[in-house]
PDB file of C-alpha atoms in Angstrom:
ATOM      1  CA  SER A   1       4.126 -14.638  -9.032  1.00 71.00           C
ATOM      2  CA  ALA A   2       2.247 -13.039 -11.882  1.00 84.00           C
ATOM      3  CA  VAL A   3       2.491  -9.360 -12.743  1.00 91.00           C
ATOM      4  CA  ILE A   4      -0.552  -7.110 -12.720  1.00 94.00           C
ATOM      5  CA  SER A   5      -0.568  -3.991 -14.908  1.00 95.00           C
ATOM      6  CA  GLN A   6      -3.005  -1.422 -13.516  1.00 97.00           C
ATOM      7  CA  LYS A   7      -4.037   1.802 -15.189  1.00 97.00           C
ATOM      8  CA  PRO A   8      -4.388   4.647 -14.921  1.00 97.00           C
ATOM      9  CA  SER A   9      -1.741   5.173 -12.239  1.00 96.00           C
ATOM     10  CA  ARG A  10      -3.361   8.409 -11.171  1.00 97.00           C
ATOM     11  CA  ASP A  11      -6.158  10.702 -12.169  1.00 98.00           C
ATOM     12  CA  ILE A  12      -7.870  13.901 -11.077  1.00 98.00           C
ATOM     13  CA  CYS A  13     -11.604  13.827 -11.721  1.00 97.00           C
ATOM     14  CA  GLN A  14     -14.524  16.183 -11.369  1.00 98.00           C
ATOM     15  CA  ARG A  15     -17.229  15.274  -8.880  1.00 97.00           C
ATOM     16  CA  GLY A  16     -20.212  13.575 -10.454  1.00 98.00           C
ATOM     17  CA  THR A  17     -18.166  11.830 -13.105  1.00 98.00           C
ATOM     18  CA  SER A  18     -17.061   8.185 -13.289  1.00 98.00           C
ATOM     19  CA  LEU A  19     -13.623   6.572 -13.686  1.00 98.00           C
ATOM     20  CA  THR A  20     -12.881   3.044 -14.841  1.00 98.00           C
ATOM     21  CA  ILE A  21      -9.709   1.395 -13.608  1.00 98.00           C
ATOM     22  CA  GLN A  22      -8.293  -1.577 -15.503  1.00 98.00           C
ATOM     23  CA  CYS A  23      -6.083  -4.471 -14.374  1.00 97.00           C
ATOM     24  CA  GLN A  24      -4.405  -6.907 -16.744  1.00 97.00           C
ATOM     25  CA  VAL A  25      -2.555  -9.941 -15.400  1.00 95.00           C
ATOM     26  CA  ASP A  26       0.224 -11.566 -17.455  1.00 94.00           C
ATOM     27  CA  SER A  27      -0.998 -15.050 -16.595  1.00 89.00           C
ATOM     28  CA  GLN A  28      -4.140 -16.723 -15.377  1.00 86.00           C
ATOM     29  CA  VAL A  29      -5.134 -16.051 -11.775  1.00 87.00           C
ATOM     30  CA  THR A  30      -7.623 -17.947  -9.670  1.00 84.00           C
ATOM     31  CA  MET A  31      -9.086 -14.982  -7.831  1.00 89.00           C
ATOM     32  CA  MET A  32      -9.060 -11.198  -8.272  1.00 94.00           C
ATOM     33  CA  PHE A  33      -9.923  -8.625  -5.669  1.00 95.00           C
ATOM     34  CA  TRP A  34     -10.295  -4.865  -5.404  1.00 97.00           C
ATOM     35  CA  TYR A  35      -9.089  -2.863  -2.412  1.00 97.00           C
ATOM     36  CA  ARG A  36      -9.203   0.800  -1.395  1.00 97.00           C
ATOM     37  CA  GLN A  37      -6.468   2.453   0.655  1.00 95.00           C
ATOM     38  CA  GLN A  38      -7.167   5.865   2.192  1.00 91.00           C
ATOM     39  CA  PRO A  39      -4.128   8.050   2.799  1.00 84.00           C
ATOM     40  CA  GLY A  40      -2.055   6.675   5.682  1.00 81.00           C
ATOM     41  CA  GLN A  41      -4.464   3.794   6.195  1.00 86.00           C
ATOM     42  CA  SER A  42      -4.450   0.110   5.458  1.00 86.00           C
ATOM     43  CA  LEU A  43      -6.242  -1.752   2.731  1.00 93.00           C
ATOM     44  CA  THR A  44     -10.032  -2.179   2.796  1.00 95.00           C
ATOM     45  CA  LEU A  45     -11.558  -4.866   0.642  1.00 94.00           C
ATOM     46  CA  ILE A  46     -14.194  -3.569  -1.771  1.00 96.00           C
ATOM     47  CA  ALA A  47     -15.178  -6.792  -3.568  1.00 95.00           C
ATOM     48  CA  THR A  48     -14.128 -10.075  -5.058  1.00 94.00           C
ATOM     49  CA  ALA A  49     -14.236  -9.984  -8.868  1.00 95.00           C
ATOM     50  CA  ASN A  50     -15.880 -13.218 -10.102  1.00 90.00           C
ATOM     51  CA  GLN A  51     -15.250 -14.371 -13.607  1.00 90.00           C
ATOM     52  CA  GLY A  52     -18.388 -14.198 -15.719  1.00 85.00           C
ATOM     53  CA  SER A  53     -20.701 -13.321 -12.859  1.00 87.00           C
ATOM     54  CA  GLU A  54     -21.521 -10.491 -10.515  1.00 90.00           C
ATOM     55  CA  ALA A  55     -18.846  -9.429  -8.049  1.00 93.00           C
ATOM     56  CA  THR A  56     -19.161 -10.208  -4.329  1.00 93.00           C
ATOM     57  CA  TYR A  57     -19.201  -6.948  -2.379  1.00 94.00           C
ATOM     58  CA  GLU A  58     -18.169  -6.286   1.192  1.00 92.00           C
ATOM     59  CA  SER A  59     -20.304  -4.459   3.634  1.00 91.00           C
ATOM     60  CA  GLY A  60     -20.445  -0.798   2.840  1.00 94.00           C
ATOM     61  CA  PHE A  61     -19.795  -1.208  -0.872  1.00 96.00           C
ATOM     62  CA  VAL A  62     -22.520  -1.572  -3.517  1.00 96.00           C
ATOM     63  CA  ILE A  63     -22.604  -2.453  -7.188  1.00 97.00           C
ATOM     64  CA  ASP A  64     -24.213   0.777  -8.299  1.00 97.00           C
ATOM     65  CA  LYS A  65     -21.326   2.765  -6.855  1.00 98.00           C
ATOM     66  CA  PHE A  66     -18.484   0.349  -7.725  1.00 98.00           C
ATOM     67  CA  PRO A  67     -19.455  -1.787 -10.720  1.00 97.00           C
ATOM     68  CA  ILE A  68     -16.909  -4.480 -11.409  1.00 97.00           C
ATOM     69  CA  SER A  69     -16.320  -6.658 -14.458  1.00 96.00           C
ATOM     70  CA  ARG A  70     -14.166  -9.737 -14.944  1.00 95.00           C
ATOM     71  CA  PRO A  71     -14.798 -11.114 -18.391  1.00 94.00           C
ATOM     72  CA  ASN A  72     -11.923 -13.630 -18.292  1.00 93.00           C
ATOM     73  CA  LEU A  73      -9.212 -14.985 -15.991  1.00 91.00           C
ATOM     74  CA  THR A  74      -6.679 -12.250 -16.655  1.00 94.00           C
ATOM     75  CA  PHE A  75      -8.619  -8.967 -16.783  1.00 96.00           C
ATOM     76  CA  SER A  76     -10.867  -6.926 -14.466  1.00 97.00           C
ATOM     77  CA  THR A  77     -12.207  -3.415 -14.222  1.00 98.00           C
ATOM     78  CA  LEU A  78     -13.490  -1.334 -11.360  1.00 98.00           C
ATOM     79  CA  THR A  79     -15.615   1.767 -12.003  1.00 98.00           C
ATOM     80  CA  VAL A  80     -15.947   4.457  -9.384  1.00 98.00           C
ATOM     81  CA  SER A  81     -19.337   6.051 -10.222  1.00 98.00           C
ATOM     82  CA  ASN A  82     -20.770   9.463  -9.527  1.00 98.00           C
ATOM     83  CA  MET A  83     -17.613  10.457  -7.682  1.00 98.00           C
ATOM     84  CA  SER A  84     -17.409  12.733  -4.673  1.00 97.00           C
ATOM     85  CA  PRO A  85     -14.307  14.013  -2.848  1.00 96.00           C
ATOM     86  CA  GLU A  86     -14.798  11.219  -0.286  1.00 95.00           C
ATOM     87  CA  ASP A  87     -13.849   8.726  -3.041  1.00 97.00           C
ATOM     88  CA  SER A  88     -10.359  10.196  -3.212  1.00 97.00           C
ATOM     89  CA  SER A  89      -8.159   7.244  -2.397  1.00 97.00           C
ATOM     90  CA  ILE A  90      -5.752   4.682  -3.827  1.00 96.00           C
ATOM     91  CA  TYR A  91      -7.482   1.770  -5.508  1.00 98.00           C
ATOM     92  CA  LEU A  92      -5.578  -1.509  -5.831  1.00 97.00           C
ATOM     93  CA  CYS A  93      -6.358  -4.703  -7.664  1.00 97.00           C
ATOM     94  CA  SER A  94      -5.001  -7.989  -6.370  1.00 96.00           C
ATOM     95  CA  GLY A  95      -4.788 -11.542  -7.552  1.00 94.00           C
ATOM     96  CA  THR A  96      -3.941 -15.031  -6.284  1.00 91.00           C
ATOM     97  CA  GLN A  97      -2.773 -18.067  -8.202  1.00 87.00           C
ATOM     98  CA  GLY A  98      -3.952 -21.245  -6.609  1.00 77.00           C
ATOM     99  CA  VAL A  99      -5.213 -22.142  -3.163  1.00 74.00           C
ATOM    100  CA  ASN A 100      -3.378 -20.950  -0.066  1.00 77.00           C
ATOM    101  CA  THR A 101      -1.040 -18.676  -1.969  1.00 84.00           C
ATOM    102  CA  GLU A 102      -0.070 -15.050  -1.379  1.00 89.00           C
ATOM    103  CA  ALA A 103      -1.885 -12.179  -3.008  1.00 91.00           C
ATOM    104  CA  PHE A 104       0.011  -9.865  -5.390  1.00 94.00           C
ATOM    105  CA  PHE A 105      -0.968  -6.365  -6.294  1.00 95.00           C
ATOM    106  CA  GLY A 106      -1.143  -3.952  -9.139  1.00 95.00           C
ATOM    107  CA  GLN A 107       0.645  -0.652  -8.856  1.00 94.00           C
ATOM    108  CA  GLY A 108      -2.437   1.174  -7.651  1.00 95.00           C
ATOM    109  CA  THR A 109      -4.504   4.051  -8.953  1.00 97.00           C
ATOM    110  CA  ARG A 110      -4.302   7.315  -7.035  1.00 96.00           C
ATOM    111  CA  LEU A 111      -7.664   9.013  -7.494  1.00 97.00           C
ATOM    112  CA  THR A 112      -8.325  12.634  -6.548  1.00 97.00           C
ATOM    113  CA  VAL A 113     -11.883  13.965  -6.865  1.00 97.00           C
ATOM    114  CA  VAL A 114     -12.260  17.750  -6.968  1.00 97.00           C
TER     115      VAL A 114
ATOM    116  CA  GLY B   1     -16.053 -10.370  13.043  1.00 66.00           C
ATOM    117  CA  GLN B   2     -12.421  -9.884  12.313  1.00 78.00           C
ATOM    118  CA  ASN B   3      -9.881  -7.821  14.194  1.00 89.00           C
ATOM    119  CA  ILE B   4      -6.209  -7.462  13.426  1.00 94.00           C
ATOM    120  CA  ASP B   5      -4.044  -5.312  15.694  1.00 96.00           C
ATOM    121  CA  GLN B   6      -0.514  -4.116  15.183  1.00 97.00           C
ATOM    122  CA  PRO B   7       1.423  -1.074  16.507  1.00 97.00           C
ATOM    123  CA  THR B   8       1.003   2.076  14.534  1.00 96.00           C
ATOM    124  CA  GLU B   9       4.613   3.211  14.479  1.00 97.00           C
ATOM    125  CA  MET B  10       8.056   1.915  15.451  1.00 98.00           C
ATOM    126  CA  THR B  11      11.543   3.341  15.213  1.00 98.00           C
ATOM    127  CA  ALA B  12      14.777   1.350  15.134  1.00 97.00           C
ATOM    128  CA  THR B  13      18.428   1.921  14.479  1.00 97.00           C
ATOM    129  CA  GLU B  14      20.309   0.879  11.366  1.00 98.00           C
ATOM    130  CA  GLY B  15      21.979  -2.549  11.919  1.00 98.00           C
ATOM    131  CA  ALA B  16      19.663  -3.467  14.794  1.00 98.00           C
ATOM    132  CA  ILE B  17      16.880  -6.017  15.045  1.00 98.00           C
ATOM    133  CA  VAL B  18      13.202  -5.093  15.266  1.00 98.00           C
ATOM    134  CA  GLN B  19      10.137  -7.206  16.016  1.00 98.00           C
ATOM    135  CA  ILE B  20       6.708  -6.134  14.758  1.00 98.00           C
ATOM    136  CA  ASN B  21       3.821  -7.845  16.541  1.00 98.00           C
ATOM    137  CA  CYS B  22       0.395  -8.686  15.190  1.00 98.00           C
ATOM    138  CA  THR B  23      -2.554 -10.135  17.050  1.00 98.00           C
ATOM    139  CA  TYR B  24      -5.718 -11.316  15.347  1.00 95.00           C
ATOM    140  CA  GLN B  25      -9.222 -12.478  16.133  1.00 93.00           C
ATOM    141  CA  THR B  26     -10.962 -13.969  13.130  1.00 85.00           C
ATOM    142  CA  SER B  27     -13.796 -16.330  12.354  1.00 81.00           C
ATOM    143  CA  GLY B  28     -11.702 -19.156  10.924  1.00 81.00           C
ATOM    144  CA  PHE B  29      -8.074 -19.048   9.915  1.00 85.00           C
ATOM    145  CA  ASN B  30      -6.263 -20.133   6.771  1.00 85.00           C
ATOM    146  CA  GLY B  31      -2.932 -18.361   6.917  1.00 90.00           C
ATOM    147  CA  LEU B  32      -1.197 -15.182   8.013  1.00 94.00           C
ATOM    148  CA  PHE B  33       0.781 -12.968   5.637  1.00 96.00           C
ATOM    149  CA  TRP B  34       3.228 -10.083   6.047  1.00 97.00           C
ATOM    150  CA  TYR B  35       3.603  -7.426   3.400  1.00 97.00           C
ATOM    151  CA  GLN B  36       5.986  -4.472   3.009  1.00 97.00           C
ATOM    152  CA  GLN B  37       4.686  -1.258   1.536  1.00 95.00           C
ATOM    153  CA  HIS B  38       6.859   1.712   0.723  1.00 94.00           C
ATOM    154  CA  ALA B  39       5.161   5.078   0.499  1.00 90.00           C
ATOM    155  CA  GLY B  40       3.319   5.521  -2.791  1.00 87.00           C
ATOM    156  CA  GLU B  41       3.852   1.891  -3.846  1.00 91.00           C
ATOM    157  CA  ALA B  42       1.852  -1.312  -3.810  1.00 91.00           C
ATOM    158  CA  PRO B  43       2.336  -3.903  -1.035  1.00 94.00           C
ATOM    159  CA  THR B  44       4.888  -6.582  -1.725  1.00 95.00           C
ATOM    160  CA  PHE B  45       4.723 -10.054  -0.194  1.00 95.00           C
ATOM    161  CA  LEU B  46       7.218 -10.953   2.534  1.00 96.00           C
ATOM    162  CA  SER B  47       6.163 -14.104   4.307  1.00 96.00           C
ATOM    163  CA  TYR B  48       3.366 -16.647   4.887  1.00 94.00           C
ATOM    164  CA  ASN B  49       2.639 -18.760   7.998  1.00 95.00           C
ATOM    165  CA  VAL B  50      -0.112 -21.304   8.220  1.00 92.00           C
ATOM    166  CA  LEU B  51       1.402 -23.626  10.814  1.00 94.00           C
ATOM    167  CA  ASP B  52       2.850 -22.720  14.215  1.00 97.00           C
ATOM    168  CA  GLY B  53       6.499 -21.828  14.281  1.00 97.00           C
ATOM    169  CA  LEU B  54       9.131 -19.695  12.654  1.00 97.00           C
ATOM    170  CA  GLU B  55       9.658 -19.165   8.947  1.00 95.00           C
ATOM    171  CA  GLU B  56      12.988 -17.654   7.973  1.00 94.00           C
ATOM    172  CA  LYS B  57      13.773 -15.901   4.718  1.00 91.00           C
ATOM    173  CA  GLY B  58      17.044 -14.061   4.723  1.00 94.00           C
ATOM    174  CA  ARG B  59      16.968 -11.032   7.011  1.00 96.00           C
ATOM    175  CA  PHE B  60      13.223 -11.504   7.549  1.00 97.00           C
ATOM    176  CA  SER B  61      11.559 -14.115   9.787  1.00 97.00           C
ATOM    177  CA  SER B  62       7.928 -14.580  10.731  1.00 98.00           C
ATOM    178  CA  PHE B  63       6.450 -16.449  13.642  1.00 98.00           C
ATOM    179  CA  LEU B  64       2.953 -17.768  14.219  1.00 98.00           C
ATOM    180  CA  SER B  65       1.076 -19.097  17.259  1.00 97.00           C
ATOM    181  CA  ARG B  66      -2.432 -20.035  16.202  1.00 95.00           C
ATOM    182  CA  SER B  67      -3.576 -20.824  19.737  1.00 95.00           C
ATOM    183  CA  LYS B  68      -2.635 -17.319  20.854  1.00 96.00           C
ATOM    184  CA  GLY B  69      -3.759 -15.547  17.668  1.00 96.00           C
ATOM    185  CA  TYR B  70      -0.317 -14.018  17.468  1.00 97.00           C
ATOM    186  CA  SER B  71       2.381 -13.409  14.917  1.00 98.00           C
ATOM    187  CA  TYR B  72       5.531 -11.338  14.670  1.00 98.00           C
ATOM    188  CA  LEU B  73       7.778 -10.222  11.879  1.00 98.00           C
ATOM    189  CA  LEU B  74      11.470 -10.031  12.741  1.00 98.00           C
ATOM    190  CA  LEU B  75      13.777  -7.886  10.714  1.00 98.00           C
ATOM    191  CA  LYS B  76      17.514  -8.323  11.267  1.00 97.00           C
ATOM    192  CA  GLU B  77      20.493  -6.146  10.273  1.00 98.00           C
ATOM    193  CA  LEU B  78      18.161  -3.233   9.599  1.00 98.00           C
ATOM    194  CA  GLN B  79      18.932  -1.079   6.606  1.00 98.00           C
ATOM    195  CA  MET B  80      17.632   2.396   5.736  1.00 97.00           C
ATOM    196  CA  LYS B  81      15.698   0.917   2.844  1.00 97.00           C
ATOM    197  CA  ASP B  82      13.634  -1.109   5.366  1.00 98.00           C
ATOM    198  CA  SER B  83      11.803   2.104   6.320  1.00 98.00           C
ATOM    199  CA  ALA B  84       8.263   1.302   5.174  1.00 97.00           C
ATOM    200  CA  SER B  85       4.891   0.157   6.410  1.00 96.00           C
ATOM    201  CA  TYR B  86       4.545  -3.489   7.346  1.00 97.00           C
ATOM    202  CA  LEU B  87       1.082  -4.980   6.973  1.00 97.00           C
ATOM    203  CA  CYS B  88      -0.179  -8.040   8.742  1.00 97.00           C
ATOM    204  CA  ALA B  89      -2.982  -9.834   6.867  1.00 95.00           C
ATOM    205  CA  VAL B  90      -5.110 -12.891   7.600  1.00 93.00           C
ATOM    206  CA  ARG B  91      -6.989 -15.171   5.253  1.00 89.00           C
ATOM    207  CA  SER B  92     -10.264 -16.417   6.727  1.00 72.00           C
ATOM    208  CA  PRO B  93     -12.546 -18.227   6.915  1.00 69.00           C
ATOM    209  CA  ASN B  94     -11.315 -21.719   6.255  1.00 54.00           C
ATOM    210  CA  SER B  95     -10.850 -21.444   2.529  1.00 57.00           C
ATOM    211  CA  GLY B  96      -7.743 -20.969   0.491  1.00 57.00           C
ATOM    212  CA  ASN B  97      -9.405 -18.692  -2.015  1.00 67.00           C
ATOM    213  CA  THR B  98     -10.791 -15.965   0.179  1.00 81.00           C
ATOM    214  CA  PRO B  99      -9.412 -12.450   0.170  1.00 88.00           C
ATOM    215  CA  LEU B 100      -6.870 -11.191   2.704  1.00 91.00           C
ATOM    216  CA  VAL B 101      -8.022  -8.951   5.529  1.00 91.00           C
ATOM    217  CA  PHE B 102      -5.371  -6.425   6.492  1.00 94.00           C
ATOM    218  CA  GLY B 103      -4.392  -4.788   9.730  1.00 94.00           C
ATOM    219  CA  LYS B 104      -3.772  -1.025   9.797  1.00 93.00           C
ATOM    220  CA  GLY B 105      -0.074  -1.480   9.281  1.00 95.00           C
ATOM    221  CA  THR B 106       3.064  -0.530  11.267  1.00 97.00           C
ATOM    222  CA  ARG B 107       5.110   2.331   9.993  1.00 96.00           C
ATOM    223  CA  LEU B 108       8.783   1.523  10.650  1.00 98.00           C
ATOM    224  CA  SER B 109      11.397   4.242  10.576  1.00 98.00           C
ATOM    225  CA  VAL B 110      15.037   3.148  10.435  1.00 98.00           C
ATOM    226  CA  ILE B 111      17.432   5.833  11.731  1.00 97.00           C
ATOM    227  CA  ALA B 112      21.186   6.091  11.544  1.00 95.00           C
TER     228      ALA B 112
END
């Protein structure tokens, strides 16, 4: 499967600020997704990153808080806006290549908001 | 709605066999996946079932019964490095390009 490079790997941010997380894939992927993983919990889907159009958000997540870009088939960004301590989590990007294939993940971004 | 259940924690002995169960209720089904996640790392893909039956891959096997909404992951000849969380995930509805929905994960501890 393809390899996703995600950065930053971790960051400590002040409340009220924004952080942009980047994911670069080493080959074209069909779909890209963003997940959040709270400590000790499983993965919760934030949104599907659509190439060249607005992302599709899951219930409880909105574009103003988590704007997402996907300008081409190999790159996507997630911004966590106006952060509060409740946004402290691990954020993971994921991709799939082709229909009915497994998803693979970036290394994750561990975000702490103080 | 979608609901995926798996035990929270399990403990097994080095060299033994352990079975991690997963039950799911989803609107549509297009495959069940198992992932391994070590603490502080991203999930890594283990297995994929879309038809009923057993898929074997080395020390790891995964079983699926679509009529029962049930799967299990079987780990043989356990090693200490198998201590990790194991995540059951389902792709639904009936599309091959939709995102995976994950269960809460089973934390497996392998002891000597």
